[in-house]
Short mmCIF file of C-alpha atoms and ligand atoms in Angstrom, two decimals:
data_model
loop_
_atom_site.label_atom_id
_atom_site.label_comp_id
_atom_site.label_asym_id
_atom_site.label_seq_id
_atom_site.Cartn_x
_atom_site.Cartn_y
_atom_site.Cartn_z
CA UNK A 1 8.89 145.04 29.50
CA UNK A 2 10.70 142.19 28.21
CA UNK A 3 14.41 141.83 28.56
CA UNK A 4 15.99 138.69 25.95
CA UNK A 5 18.52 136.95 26.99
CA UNK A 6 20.62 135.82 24.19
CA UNK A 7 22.11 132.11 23.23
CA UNK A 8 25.67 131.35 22.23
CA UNK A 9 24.98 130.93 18.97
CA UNK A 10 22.76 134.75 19.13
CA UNK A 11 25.91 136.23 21.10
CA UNK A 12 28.05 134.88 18.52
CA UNK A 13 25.88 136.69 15.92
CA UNK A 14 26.50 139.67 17.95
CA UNK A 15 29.74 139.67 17.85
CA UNK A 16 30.72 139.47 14.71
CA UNK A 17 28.30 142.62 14.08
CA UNK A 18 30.23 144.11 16.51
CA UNK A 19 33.47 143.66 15.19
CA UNK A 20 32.52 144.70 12.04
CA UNK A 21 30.88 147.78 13.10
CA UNK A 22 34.32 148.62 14.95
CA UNK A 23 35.97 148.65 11.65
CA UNK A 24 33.47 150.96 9.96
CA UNK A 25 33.86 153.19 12.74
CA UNK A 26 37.72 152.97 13.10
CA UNK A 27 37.76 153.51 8.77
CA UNK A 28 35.69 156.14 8.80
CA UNK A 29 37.51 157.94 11.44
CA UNK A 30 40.66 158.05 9.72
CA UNK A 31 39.21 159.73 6.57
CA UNK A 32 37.69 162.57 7.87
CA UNK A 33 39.04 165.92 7.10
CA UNK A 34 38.62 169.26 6.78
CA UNK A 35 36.46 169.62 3.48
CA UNK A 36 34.77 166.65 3.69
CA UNK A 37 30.91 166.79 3.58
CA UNK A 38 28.68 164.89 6.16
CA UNK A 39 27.19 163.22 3.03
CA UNK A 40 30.51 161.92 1.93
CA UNK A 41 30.81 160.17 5.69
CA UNK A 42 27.40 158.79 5.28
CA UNK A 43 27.85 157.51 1.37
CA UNK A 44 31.86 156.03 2.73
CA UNK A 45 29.83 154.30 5.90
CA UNK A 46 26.81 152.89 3.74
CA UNK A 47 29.30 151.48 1.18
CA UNK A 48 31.77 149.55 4.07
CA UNK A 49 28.96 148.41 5.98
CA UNK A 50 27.17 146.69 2.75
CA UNK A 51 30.93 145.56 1.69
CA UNK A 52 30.94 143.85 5.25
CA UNK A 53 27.59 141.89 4.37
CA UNK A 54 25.29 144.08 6.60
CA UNK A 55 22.78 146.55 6.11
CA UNK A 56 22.82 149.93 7.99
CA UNK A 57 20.45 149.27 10.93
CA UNK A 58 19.17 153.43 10.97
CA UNK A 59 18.52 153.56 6.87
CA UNK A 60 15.00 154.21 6.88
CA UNK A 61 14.53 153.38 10.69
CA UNK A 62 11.04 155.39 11.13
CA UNK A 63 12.20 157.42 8.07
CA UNK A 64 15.93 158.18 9.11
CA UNK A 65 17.11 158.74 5.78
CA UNK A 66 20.84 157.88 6.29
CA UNK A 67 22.84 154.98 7.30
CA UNK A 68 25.30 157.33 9.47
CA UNK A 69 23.94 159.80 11.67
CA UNK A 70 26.15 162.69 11.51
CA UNK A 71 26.21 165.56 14.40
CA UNK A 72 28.55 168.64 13.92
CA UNK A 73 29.31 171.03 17.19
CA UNK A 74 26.10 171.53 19.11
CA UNK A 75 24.66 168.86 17.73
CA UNK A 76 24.08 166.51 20.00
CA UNK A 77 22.36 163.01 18.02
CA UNK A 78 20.92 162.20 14.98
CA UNK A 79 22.20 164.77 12.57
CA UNK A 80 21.14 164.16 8.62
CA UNK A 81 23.93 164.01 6.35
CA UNK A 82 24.01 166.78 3.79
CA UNK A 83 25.78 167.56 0.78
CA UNK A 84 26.55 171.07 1.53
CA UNK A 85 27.41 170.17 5.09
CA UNK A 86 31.33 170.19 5.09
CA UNK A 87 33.69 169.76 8.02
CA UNK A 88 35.63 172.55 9.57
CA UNK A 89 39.13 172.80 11.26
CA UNK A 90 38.31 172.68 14.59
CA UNK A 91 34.62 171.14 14.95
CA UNK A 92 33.93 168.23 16.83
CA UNK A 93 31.94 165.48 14.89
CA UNK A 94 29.91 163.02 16.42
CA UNK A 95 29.51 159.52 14.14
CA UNK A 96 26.63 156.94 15.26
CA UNK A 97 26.02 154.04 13.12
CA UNK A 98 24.53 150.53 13.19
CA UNK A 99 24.64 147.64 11.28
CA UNK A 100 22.58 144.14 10.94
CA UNK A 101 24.49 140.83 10.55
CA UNK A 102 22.53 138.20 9.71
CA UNK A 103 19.31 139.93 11.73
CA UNK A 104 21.79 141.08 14.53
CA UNK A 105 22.51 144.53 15.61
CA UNK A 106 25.30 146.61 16.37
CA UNK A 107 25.23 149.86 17.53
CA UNK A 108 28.20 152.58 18.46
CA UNK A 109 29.08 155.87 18.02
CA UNK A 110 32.21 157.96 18.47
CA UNK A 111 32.88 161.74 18.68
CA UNK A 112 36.32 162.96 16.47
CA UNK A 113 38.01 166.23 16.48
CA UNK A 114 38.74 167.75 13.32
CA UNK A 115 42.27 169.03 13.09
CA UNK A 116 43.20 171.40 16.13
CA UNK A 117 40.23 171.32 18.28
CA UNK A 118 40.12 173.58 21.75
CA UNK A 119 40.96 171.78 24.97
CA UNK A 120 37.38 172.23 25.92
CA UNK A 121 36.17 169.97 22.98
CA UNK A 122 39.33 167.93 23.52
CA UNK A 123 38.14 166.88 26.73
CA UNK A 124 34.83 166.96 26.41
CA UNK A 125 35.37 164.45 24.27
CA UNK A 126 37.61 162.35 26.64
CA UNK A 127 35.58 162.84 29.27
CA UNK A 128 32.18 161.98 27.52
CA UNK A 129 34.24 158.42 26.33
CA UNK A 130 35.11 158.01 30.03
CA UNK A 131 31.55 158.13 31.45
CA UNK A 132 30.67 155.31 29.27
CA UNK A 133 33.88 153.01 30.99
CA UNK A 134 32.78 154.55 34.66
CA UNK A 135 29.41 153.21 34.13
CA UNK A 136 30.26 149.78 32.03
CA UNK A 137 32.33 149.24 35.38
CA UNK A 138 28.88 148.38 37.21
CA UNK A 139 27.77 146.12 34.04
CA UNK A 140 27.45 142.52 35.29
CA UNK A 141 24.95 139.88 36.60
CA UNK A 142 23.61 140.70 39.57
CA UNK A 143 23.94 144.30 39.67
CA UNK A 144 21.09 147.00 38.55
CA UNK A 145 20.77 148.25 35.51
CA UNK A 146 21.10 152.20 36.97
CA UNK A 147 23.90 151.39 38.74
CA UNK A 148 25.30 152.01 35.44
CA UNK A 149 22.67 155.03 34.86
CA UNK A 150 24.01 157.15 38.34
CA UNK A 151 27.76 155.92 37.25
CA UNK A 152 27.74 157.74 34.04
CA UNK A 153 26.28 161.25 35.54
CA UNK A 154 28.11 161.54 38.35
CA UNK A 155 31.19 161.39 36.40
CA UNK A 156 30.40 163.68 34.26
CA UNK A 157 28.17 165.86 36.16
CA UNK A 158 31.93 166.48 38.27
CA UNK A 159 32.93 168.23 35.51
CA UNK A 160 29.49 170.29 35.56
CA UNK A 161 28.45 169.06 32.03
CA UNK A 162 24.96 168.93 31.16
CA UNK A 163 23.78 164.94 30.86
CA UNK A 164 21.11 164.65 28.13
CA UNK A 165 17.78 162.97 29.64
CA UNK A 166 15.75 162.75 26.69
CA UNK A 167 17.51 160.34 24.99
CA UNK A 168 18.49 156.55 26.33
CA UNK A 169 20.96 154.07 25.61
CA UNK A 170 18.67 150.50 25.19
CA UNK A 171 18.73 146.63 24.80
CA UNK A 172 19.66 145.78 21.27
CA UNK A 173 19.30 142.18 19.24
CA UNK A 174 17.39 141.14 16.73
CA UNK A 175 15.76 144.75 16.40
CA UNK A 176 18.05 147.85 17.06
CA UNK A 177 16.01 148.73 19.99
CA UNK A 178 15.25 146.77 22.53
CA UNK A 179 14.07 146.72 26.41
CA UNK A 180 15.14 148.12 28.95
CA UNK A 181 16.04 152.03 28.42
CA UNK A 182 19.67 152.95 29.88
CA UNK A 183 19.23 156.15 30.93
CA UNK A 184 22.23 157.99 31.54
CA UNK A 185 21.11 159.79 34.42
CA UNK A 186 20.51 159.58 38.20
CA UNK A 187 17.81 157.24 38.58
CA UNK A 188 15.66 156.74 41.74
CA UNK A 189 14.83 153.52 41.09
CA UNK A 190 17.64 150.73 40.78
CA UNK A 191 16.08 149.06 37.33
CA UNK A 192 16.20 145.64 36.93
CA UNK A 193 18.94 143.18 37.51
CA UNK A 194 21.20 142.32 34.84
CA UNK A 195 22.03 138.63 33.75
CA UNK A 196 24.00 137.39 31.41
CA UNK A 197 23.07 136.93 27.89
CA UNK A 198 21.87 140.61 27.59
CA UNK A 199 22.98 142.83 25.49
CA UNK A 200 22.80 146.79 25.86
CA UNK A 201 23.40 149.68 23.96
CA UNK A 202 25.29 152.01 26.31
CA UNK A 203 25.39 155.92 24.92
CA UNK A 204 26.40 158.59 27.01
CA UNK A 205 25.63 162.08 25.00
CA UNK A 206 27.03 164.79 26.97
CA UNK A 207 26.64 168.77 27.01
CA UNK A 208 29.25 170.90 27.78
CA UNK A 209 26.86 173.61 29.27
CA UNK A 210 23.28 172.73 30.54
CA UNK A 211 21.58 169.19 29.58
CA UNK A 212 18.89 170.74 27.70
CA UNK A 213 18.08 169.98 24.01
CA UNK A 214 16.09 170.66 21.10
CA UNK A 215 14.80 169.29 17.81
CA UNK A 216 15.24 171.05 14.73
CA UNK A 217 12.99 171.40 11.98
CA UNK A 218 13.75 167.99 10.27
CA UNK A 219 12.35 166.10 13.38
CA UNK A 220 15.62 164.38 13.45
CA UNK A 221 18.05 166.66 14.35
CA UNK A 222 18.90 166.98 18.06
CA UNK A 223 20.71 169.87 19.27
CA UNK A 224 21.94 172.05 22.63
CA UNK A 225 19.23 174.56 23.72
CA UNK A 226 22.17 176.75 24.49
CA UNK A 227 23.92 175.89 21.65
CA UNK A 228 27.05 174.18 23.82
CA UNK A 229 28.79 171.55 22.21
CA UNK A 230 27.99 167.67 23.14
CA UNK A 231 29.99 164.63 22.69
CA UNK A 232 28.57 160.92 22.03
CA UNK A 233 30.33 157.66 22.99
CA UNK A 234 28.65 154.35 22.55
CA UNK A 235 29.58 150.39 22.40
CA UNK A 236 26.82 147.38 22.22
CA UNK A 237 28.00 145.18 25.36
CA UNK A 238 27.37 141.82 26.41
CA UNK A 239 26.01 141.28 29.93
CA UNK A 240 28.45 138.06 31.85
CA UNK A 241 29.26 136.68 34.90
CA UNK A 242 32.80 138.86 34.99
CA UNK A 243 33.52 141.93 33.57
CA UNK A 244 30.82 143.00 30.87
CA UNK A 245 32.67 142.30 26.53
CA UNK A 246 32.66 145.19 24.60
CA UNK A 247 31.47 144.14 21.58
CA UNK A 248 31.71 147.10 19.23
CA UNK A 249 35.45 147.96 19.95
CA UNK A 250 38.60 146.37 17.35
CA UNK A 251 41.39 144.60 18.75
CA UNK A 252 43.58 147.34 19.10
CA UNK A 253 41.06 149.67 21.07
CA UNK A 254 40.27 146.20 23.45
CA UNK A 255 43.97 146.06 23.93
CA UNK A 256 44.37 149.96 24.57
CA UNK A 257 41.48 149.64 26.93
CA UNK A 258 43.43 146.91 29.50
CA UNK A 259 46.39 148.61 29.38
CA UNK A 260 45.39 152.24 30.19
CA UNK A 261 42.84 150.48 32.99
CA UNK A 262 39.72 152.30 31.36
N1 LIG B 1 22.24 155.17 18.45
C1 LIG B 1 21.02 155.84 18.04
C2 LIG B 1 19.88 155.32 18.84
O1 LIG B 1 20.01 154.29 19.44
C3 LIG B 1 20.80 155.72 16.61
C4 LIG B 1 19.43 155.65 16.07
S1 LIG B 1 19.37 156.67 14.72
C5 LIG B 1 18.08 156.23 13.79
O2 LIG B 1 18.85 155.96 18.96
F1 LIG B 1 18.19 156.87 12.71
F2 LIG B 1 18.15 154.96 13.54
F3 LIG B 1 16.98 156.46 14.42
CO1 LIG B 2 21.89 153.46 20.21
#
């Protein structure tokens, strides 16, 4: 396994990946509506990220053929955009996407309610976003790496949501993924120790019955076994010294973030 560690001028890179990516994320969540088709997200998200002077890290990332992966209900990750595919009232809509800045990656993802949603989804939702801050708490030099893994499921496993174990959050860089896995689960081994200069992809997806999943026909298309909804919530961070930066949030969600203590 090898871990980079990346130099000012590489975090720098990172960064401003980052804060673009936040922006496709935050415009992209304030158009969707009932209606809407998950191919509309996905042609909306490729056009802002190449207006931003990135590509879209996933198009064609071993044959993904999207640049927004887009996962309705039970879905859990990696859902293909379709043109027949259109948003309900009420579903819960999970949006990952990644873009490359001058050969640096960002990767996030959000989950968004569509109109009323049911308190279930509502704080499913919440409570899949607050894992990731539980377990970010434990992301700085000199700690473990699943110190952040055993963070993130008990939180959520308090709630008796199902944690998905076969897929990882990961280091990210110069390719979208990177050493080490971030496992989201209870780990028995602590993982290595952090230092600063990484950079991580941290990606909670969480079930709200049991942690099993499934892939569809398409190969891509990850789902609930018993067809519960999940929730995503993701953020490329920078290992530091202090408290780990949250690269892939805007100002106003940074600012949000100190003020409600998450
Ligand atoms: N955040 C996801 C991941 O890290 C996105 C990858 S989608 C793919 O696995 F299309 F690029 F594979
Ligand atoms: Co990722």
């Amino acid at each position: 396994m090898s871990v980079t560690i990346k130099s000012s001028r590489e975090i720098e890179l990172m960064r401003q990946a980052g804060k673009i990516l936040a922006k496709v994320h935050e415009t992209l969540g304030n158009e969707l509506k009932p209606g809407m088709t998950t191919l509309d997200i996905d042609r909306l998200g490729e056009e802002l990220i190449r207006s931003f002077g990135c590509e879209p890290s996933f198009k064609n990332y071993n044959g993904y053929p999207a640049s927004i992966c887009v996962s309705v209900n039970q879905e859990v990750v990696h859902g293909i955009p379709c043109e027949e595919c259109r948003l309900q009232e009420g579903d819960i809509v999970s949006l990952d996407a990644g873009v490359c800045y001058r050969g640096y990656h960002a990767d996030a993802a959000r989950t968004h309610g569509i109109g009323e949603i049911s308190g279930e989804a509502r704080l499913l939702i919440e409570r899949t976003r607050q894992s990731f801050f539980e377990g970010i708490a434990y992301a700085k030099a000199g700690n473990h790496l699943h110190q952040i893994s055993n963070a993130i499921s008990s939180y959520a496993q308090k709630f008796g949501y199902g944690v998905v174990r076969d897929l990882c959050g990961h280091g990210i860089g110069t390719k979208l993924h990177e050493d080490p896995e971030v496992p989201n689960f209870r780990q028995i081994r602590r993982g290595i120790r952090l230092r600063p200069g990484m950079t991580l992809a941290v990606e909670p997806m969480i079930n709200a019955g049991s942690a099993g999943v499934i892939w569809l026909e398409d190969d891509w298309t990850v789902v609930t076994e018993d067809l519960s909804l999940s929730a995503h919530y993701e953020n490329t961070i920078l290992i530091t010294e202090g408290e780990p930066e949250i690269l892939t949030l805007t100002d106003s969600e940074l600012a949000e973030g100190i003020r409600t203590g998450a």
